Short mmCIF file of C-alpha atoms in Angstrom, two decimals:
data_model
loop_
_atom_site.label_atom_id
_atom_site.label_comp_id
_atom_site.label_asym_id
_atom_site.label_seq_id
_atom_site.Cartn_x
_atom_site.Cartn_y
_atom_site.Cartn_z
CA MET A 892 110.09 64.19 104.31
CA THR A 893 110.27 67.66 105.17
CA ARG A 894 107.31 70.05 105.84
CA HIS A 895 107.38 73.42 104.32
CA HIS A 896 106.97 76.10 106.79
CA GLY A 897 105.50 79.46 105.92
CA GLU A 898 107.07 82.64 106.39
CA ILE A 899 105.30 85.99 107.28
CA HIS A 900 107.17 88.72 105.40
CA ARG A 901 106.07 92.14 106.41
CA SER A 902 107.65 94.63 103.66
CA GLY A 903 104.81 94.23 101.48
CA ARG A 904 102.79 96.14 104.40
CA ALA A 905 105.13 98.93 104.20
CA GLY A 906 103.12 101.36 102.05
CA TRP A 907 99.63 101.02 103.22
CA LEU A 908 100.82 100.59 106.93
CA ARG A 909 102.79 103.75 107.21
CA ALA A 910 100.06 105.67 105.71
CA ALA A 911 97.32 104.28 107.94
CA VAL A 912 99.44 104.54 110.83
CA LEU A 913 100.59 108.02 110.21
CA GLY A 914 96.95 109.03 109.55
CA ALA A 915 95.47 107.58 112.58
CA ASN A 916 98.17 108.89 114.86
CA ASP A 917 97.85 112.37 113.27
CA GLY A 918 94.16 112.18 113.45
CA ILE A 919 94.19 111.68 117.30
CA VAL A 920 97.18 114.12 118.06
CA SER A 921 96.12 116.90 115.92
CA THR A 922 92.28 116.67 116.73
CA ALA A 923 93.03 116.19 120.51
CA SER A 924 95.41 118.96 120.72
CA LEU A 925 92.79 121.20 118.77
CA ILE A 926 90.10 120.65 121.27
CA VAL A 927 92.50 121.08 124.52
CA GLY A 928 93.78 123.90 122.97
CA VAL A 929 90.41 125.65 122.32
CA ALA A 930 89.04 124.31 125.62
CA SER A 931 91.93 125.77 127.51
CA ALA A 932 91.17 129.08 126.03
CA GLY A 933 87.56 129.02 127.64
CA ALA A 934 85.55 128.26 124.66
CA GLY A 935 82.15 126.63 124.87
CA ARG A 936 81.20 122.90 123.89
CA HIS A 937 79.60 124.12 120.74
CA GLU A 938 82.97 126.22 119.79
CA ILE A 939 84.98 123.18 120.70
CA LEU A 940 83.11 120.65 118.72
CA LEU A 941 82.95 122.90 115.60
CA ALA A 942 86.72 123.40 115.59
CA GLY A 943 87.08 119.42 116.04
CA VAL A 944 85.00 118.67 113.30
CA ALA A 945 86.69 121.29 111.09
CA GLY A 946 89.94 119.93 112.01
CA LEU A 947 88.86 116.48 111.11
CA VAL A 948 87.59 117.25 107.92
CA GLY A 949 90.31 119.47 107.01
CA GLY A 950 93.27 116.95 108.14
CA ALA A 951 91.72 114.01 106.39
CA LEU A 952 91.59 115.81 103.16
CA SER A 953 94.89 117.42 103.63
CA MET A 954 96.49 113.90 104.69
CA ALA A 955 95.07 112.44 101.41
CA ALA A 956 96.17 115.06 99.28
CA GLY A 957 99.55 115.16 100.69
CA GLU A 958 100.06 111.39 100.45
CA TYR A 959 98.86 111.28 96.84
CA VAL A 960 101.35 113.87 95.73
CA SER A 961 104.29 112.41 97.59
CA VAL A 962 103.51 108.73 96.44
CA SER A 963 102.68 110.02 93.02
CA SER A 964 106.00 111.57 92.57
CA GLN A 965 107.65 107.98 93.79
CA ALA A 966 105.34 106.54 90.97
CA ASP A 967 106.23 108.83 88.39
CA ALA A 968 109.89 108.34 89.15
CA GLU A 969 109.48 104.69 89.00
CA LYS A 970 107.65 104.86 85.54
CA ALA A 971 110.26 106.87 84.27
CA ASP A 972 112.97 104.67 85.34
CA LEU A 973 111.13 101.52 84.04
CA ALA A 974 110.39 103.44 80.48
CA LEU A 975 114.48 103.89 80.35
CA GLU A 976 115.00 100.34 81.22
CA ARG A 977 112.69 99.24 78.50
CA HIS A 978 114.14 101.35 75.89
CA GLU A 979 117.70 100.11 76.66
CA LEU A 980 116.55 96.41 76.61
CA THR A 981 115.37 96.99 73.22
CA GLN A 982 118.23 98.92 71.88
CA TYR A 983 121.13 97.20 73.86
CA PRO A 984 120.12 93.73 74.89
CA ASP A 985 123.81 92.49 75.34
CA GLY A 986 125.02 95.29 77.44
CA GLU A 987 121.82 94.91 79.63
CA LEU A 988 122.56 91.12 79.83
CA ARG A 989 126.19 91.80 80.92
CA GLU A 990 125.08 94.36 83.44
CA LEU A 991 122.61 92.03 84.78
CA ALA A 992 125.06 89.33 85.14
CA GLY A 993 127.55 91.86 86.85
CA ILE A 994 124.93 92.48 89.65
CA TYR A 995 124.95 88.66 90.55
CA VAL A 996 128.55 88.55 90.52
CA LYS A 997 128.75 91.37 92.86
CA ARG A 998 126.06 89.36 95.03
CA GLY A 999 128.27 86.42 95.13
CA LEU A 1000 127.77 84.31 92.04
CA GLN A 1001 130.45 82.77 90.17
CA PRO A 1002 130.80 84.69 86.87
CA ALA A 1003 129.57 81.63 84.69
CA LEU A 1004 126.64 81.02 86.95
CA ALA A 1005 125.92 84.63 87.15
CA ARG A 1006 125.73 84.68 83.21
CA GLN A 1007 123.38 81.68 83.26
CA VAL A 1008 121.10 83.14 85.80
CA ALA A 1009 121.11 86.64 83.91
CA GLU A 1010 120.00 84.50 80.52
CA GLN A 1011 117.21 82.60 81.95
CA LEU A 1012 115.78 85.54 83.85
CA THR A 1013 116.09 87.70 80.88
CA ALA A 1014 114.31 85.11 78.63
CA HIS A 1015 111.44 84.89 81.10
CA ASP A 1016 110.96 88.51 81.99
CA ALA A 1017 113.79 90.99 81.19
CA LEU A 1018 111.99 94.06 82.51
CA ALA A 1019 111.04 92.51 85.84
CA ALA A 1020 114.48 91.13 86.41
CA HIS A 1021 116.29 94.54 85.87
CA ALA A 1022 113.33 96.28 87.66
CA ARG A 1023 113.84 94.02 90.87
CA ASP A 1024 117.84 93.55 90.77
CA GLU A 1025 118.97 96.83 88.99
CA LEU A 1026 116.37 99.27 90.15
CA GLY A 1027 115.24 97.83 93.39
CA ILE A 1028 111.38 97.99 92.17
CA THR A 1029 109.22 95.11 93.09
CA HIS A 1030 105.46 94.53 92.80
CA GLU A 1031 105.05 94.45 96.60
CA LEU A 1032 106.75 97.94 97.19
CA ARG A 1033 105.47 99.72 94.19
CA ALA A 1034 103.93 103.26 94.70
CA ARG A 1035 100.44 103.14 94.89
CA PRO A 1036 98.94 106.76 95.20
CA LEU A 1037 95.27 106.28 95.46
CA GLU A 1038 95.93 103.53 98.18
CA ALA A 1039 97.92 105.63 100.30
CA ALA A 1040 95.67 108.54 99.96
CA ALA A 1041 92.76 106.47 100.92
CA ALA A 1042 94.23 104.78 103.83
CA SER A 1043 95.59 107.99 105.00
CA ALA A 1044 92.21 109.94 104.71
CA ALA A 1045 90.47 106.99 106.31
CA ALA A 1046 92.86 106.55 109.13
CA PHE A 1047 93.20 110.30 110.01
CA ALA A 1048 89.25 110.47 110.42
CA THR A 1049 88.98 107.22 112.49
CA GLY A 1050 91.64 108.59 114.81
CA ALA A 1051 90.05 112.17 114.78
CA ALA A 1052 86.53 110.80 115.81
CA LEU A 1053 87.90 109.48 119.23
CA PRO A 1054 88.55 113.09 120.81
CA LEU A 1055 85.54 114.31 119.39
CA VAL A 1056 83.60 111.45 120.67
CA ILE A 1057 84.89 112.18 124.22
CA THR A 1058 84.42 115.97 123.84
CA GLN A 1059 80.69 115.13 123.13
CA LEU A 1060 80.25 112.81 126.29
CA ALA A 1061 82.54 114.28 128.94
CA PRO A 1062 81.35 117.07 131.20
CA PRO A 1063 82.74 120.59 130.27
CA SER A 1064 84.55 120.72 133.53
CA LEU A 1065 86.50 117.57 132.91
CA LEU A 1066 87.11 117.88 129.20
CA ASN A 1067 90.78 118.23 129.33
CA ALA A 1068 91.35 115.85 132.17
CA LEU A 1069 89.48 113.07 129.96
CA VAL A 1070 90.63 113.96 126.40
CA ILE A 1071 94.29 114.00 127.02
CA PRO A 1072 94.76 110.82 128.93
CA LEU A 1073 92.26 108.87 126.90
CA SER A 1074 93.90 110.08 123.76
CA LEU A 1075 97.19 109.14 125.19
CA VAL A 1076 96.06 105.54 125.94
CA CYS A 1077 94.77 105.13 122.47
CA LEU A 1078 97.83 106.48 120.90
CA THR A 1079 99.96 104.20 123.12
CA LEU A 1080 97.94 101.13 121.92
CA LEU A 1081 98.30 102.20 118.32
CA GLY A 1082 102.03 102.69 118.55
CA ALA A 1083 102.32 99.29 120.04
CA ALA A 1084 100.03 97.55 117.39
CA ALA A 1085 101.95 99.46 114.59
CA ALA A 1086 105.20 98.31 115.95
CA ARG A 1087 104.08 94.69 116.24
CA ALA A 1088 102.65 94.69 112.63
CA GLY A 1089 105.91 95.81 111.41
CA GLY A 1090 108.17 93.35 113.43
CA ALA A 1091 109.46 95.87 115.78
CA PRO A 1092 109.30 95.83 119.57
CA ALA A 1093 105.83 97.05 120.97
CA VAL A 1094 107.09 98.92 124.02
CA ARG A 1095 109.61 101.12 122.06
CA GLY A 1096 106.91 101.99 119.53
CA ALA A 1097 104.18 102.64 122.25
CA LEU A 1098 106.63 104.86 124.26
CA ARG A 1099 107.81 107.08 121.31
CA VAL A 1100 104.20 107.81 120.04
CA ALA A 1101 103.00 108.52 123.59
CA MET A 1102 105.77 110.79 124.50
CA TRP A 1103 105.63 113.16 121.31
CA SER A 1104 101.87 113.17 121.55
CA ALA A 1105 101.62 114.48 125.28
CA LEU A 1106 104.03 117.04 124.34
CA ALA A 1107 101.87 118.39 121.27
CA MET A 1108 98.92 118.43 123.61
CA LEU A 1109 100.41 119.92 126.65
CA ALA A 1110 101.95 122.63 124.21
CA THR A 1111 98.47 123.28 122.77
CA ALA A 1112 96.92 123.32 126.35
CA LEU A 1113 99.46 125.99 127.41
CA ILE A 1114 98.94 128.17 124.24
CA GLY A 1115 95.32 128.07 124.62
CA ARG A 1116 95.29 128.85 128.27
CA MET A 1117 97.60 132.10 127.44
CA ILE A 1118 95.53 133.32 124.80
CA GLY A 1119 92.20 132.81 126.52
CA ALA A 1120 93.84 134.65 129.61
#
């Protein structure tokens, strides 16, 4: 007897995982950079916190709006393609059947078998077969604007809260000395976790996030110091 082994596929996570990782990463980087820049300019704790909160609210809403618009455009394109395919299936069923069989021939099936597969899939759900094999649209990877927007906003706010908490608790003289390294540690862990969730090497994901984030915070610290001076 053979035992069925379960397989874990990660492609279904692509939409929400991308939005969540991007949101959390941007929340930490942009808010920490904002705090570091304002602190380097010589502002007091109240002004620094005010700037950080404004950055959290504005950034979360901006991420949500941007993600919603972007994914909605993808969803609109998918709907238009499906509507066109539905029309063609109604008007030219024989031609669509030959087209589907041709796709399977190109993938390696013998013409007779490809025709048989196309006929059976067409009888079961013609639109789903063409959506998947002709257009590359599947249920798991369909664009979901609201889901992506909510994930981005929540992730950004969660990430942005970290440097704000550090700012609230840290002594003013040690603000930059604590915000930058602690934010980088969290970003490194986030990059590693995201890479692992997507099936990529954790070290590579952690290093690329940490490198670009460090550059962003150092740049804003330098600009803030120059303006403050």
